[in-house]
Amino acid sequence: MTGTRRTVAALFLLPALVLLGALVVYPIGYSVVRSFYDQSGDGFAGVDNYRALFTDDGIRTALKNNVIWVVFAPTVATALGLIFAVLTERVRWGTAFKLVVFMPMAISMLAAGIIFRLVYDQDPDKGVANAVWVGVHDTFAQSSAFPKAHPGRQSPLKAEGGGFVTKAAVSAGDPVALPLVGVAPDQMPDDAERAVGARPEPGKVTGTTWQDFTRGKGVGTLGAPDATELGYPGMRIEAVKDGRVVASTTAADDGTFTLPEEADGALLRLPASNFKEAYNGLDWLGPSLVTPAIIGSYIWMWAGFAMVLIAAGLASVPRELMEAARVDGANEWQVFRRVTVPLLAPVLAVVTVTLMINVLKVFDLVFIIAPGSSQDDANVLALELYRKGFSEDQPGIASAIAVFLLLLVIPVMWFNIRRLRREVRR
């Protein structure tokens, strides 16, 4: 009877064992064997392919980035999951918040990569990250509205120190014309009004600074405001004598300005601050920030996973211990640090280790988000495996990378399984 039961059990297990052998055991064995052969697949290469793991620049960069991924991505995702789980435990809308945070898990890595490729776009009009960053920056350091402005033909201005200065000194009672060109009509400030010639004022220096350009060949008067030409509102004008600023002002909406009598006999300068280029934000996908940016997209996806598991563990924490700590005089931070976190340590360990296994195999996000110009800087082992195996036709090295990844994952998996078994025994 016992033999019959064993036979029946074996027959039930046989399909699973066949699938396990075909889909797991055989590929692993074949990769191990293949990792000892050269590029052609015919010659035995020994450990040369494994030596390349530590001498090839691309693989070394991938190893470095994998270390960064393993250290930061699981830690930050788990920490955010813990914070979300604890903070939303007692609020009425906590379930809805958890649903929103967990929702990215329903999105594939491919879709998330495409989303964040757009989020990190350099153009603030397209990329959300730079739109926010530029908005915050411009709140404290407003950029100029005239970054492309410059003197035109027969201009009384000349370039100096990033700005422009008049070629000759000005006189009180004699209106000054400071014409510029180079600002596209759709880039002119919204408050710009039709430019008008300044009226002379006794003892004062008056003038106009404006966009001296009218569409159409031969249309308009050079050096004088025309009907369709706009002033430069907010343009800063300085009066300079012997290298020292003696007076300054800003142009009105129609481009007119007035300086006091101290400006008589001075040179008028349009300082470089008038022509400062607009701030376009950070190069999120450049060589310096591409890896942290991609890690950010990963955390966006997996923080919800960590939150759900930690929230489940938090629900099983005895409330009596927390209340006892509060009765003893502990504040909420002390309860969290001395009671909640230690009791959640097994759950936090499982979540962190699970995410570590996951990030060791990360491929999709790096492949999709990182542009070609910085993909080498964002390289990870899984991506390098793909590149060596399919792009550079080096299957031996690709197999060695696969075996190396397996060796990295096995200890982490063993730790996770051992901890889970320990929890089951309790």
PDB file of C-alpha atoms in Angstrom, residues 117-125 127 130 280-285:
ATOM      1  CA  ARG A 117      10.917  58.495 -19.476  1.00  0.00           C
ATOM      2  CA  LEU A 118       8.367  61.273 -20.016  1.00  0.00           C
ATOM      3  CA  VAL A 119       8.425  62.393 -16.378  1.00  0.00           C
ATOM      4  CA  TYR A 120      12.195  62.935 -16.574  1.00  0.00           C
ATOM      5  CA  ASP A 121      12.117  64.735 -19.947  1.00  0.00           C
ATOM      6  CA  GLN A 122      14.546  67.670 -20.004  1.00  0.00           C
ATOM      7  CA  ASP A 123      11.935  70.079 -21.424  1.00  0.00           C
ATOM      8  CA  PRO A 124       9.922  71.569 -18.498  1.00  0.00           C
ATOM      9  CA  ASP A 125       6.910  71.796 -20.814  1.00  0.00           C
ATOM     10  CA  GLY A 127       8.716  66.540 -18.095  1.00  0.00           C
ATOM     11  CA  ASN A 130      11.613  69.521 -14.375  1.00  0.00           C
ATOM     12  CA  ASN A 280      15.644  74.477 -17.714  1.00  0.00           C
ATOM     13  CA  GLY A 281      15.970  72.269 -14.661  1.00  0.00           C
ATOM     14  CA  LEU A 282      18.154  69.228 -14.060  1.00  0.00           C
ATOM     15  CA  ASP A 283      19.373  66.687 -16.559  1.00  0.00           C
ATOM     16  CA  TRP A 284      17.656  63.807 -14.772  1.00  0.00           C
ATOM     17  CA  LEU A 285      18.718  61.273 -17.378  1.00  0.00           C
TER      18      LEU A 285
END
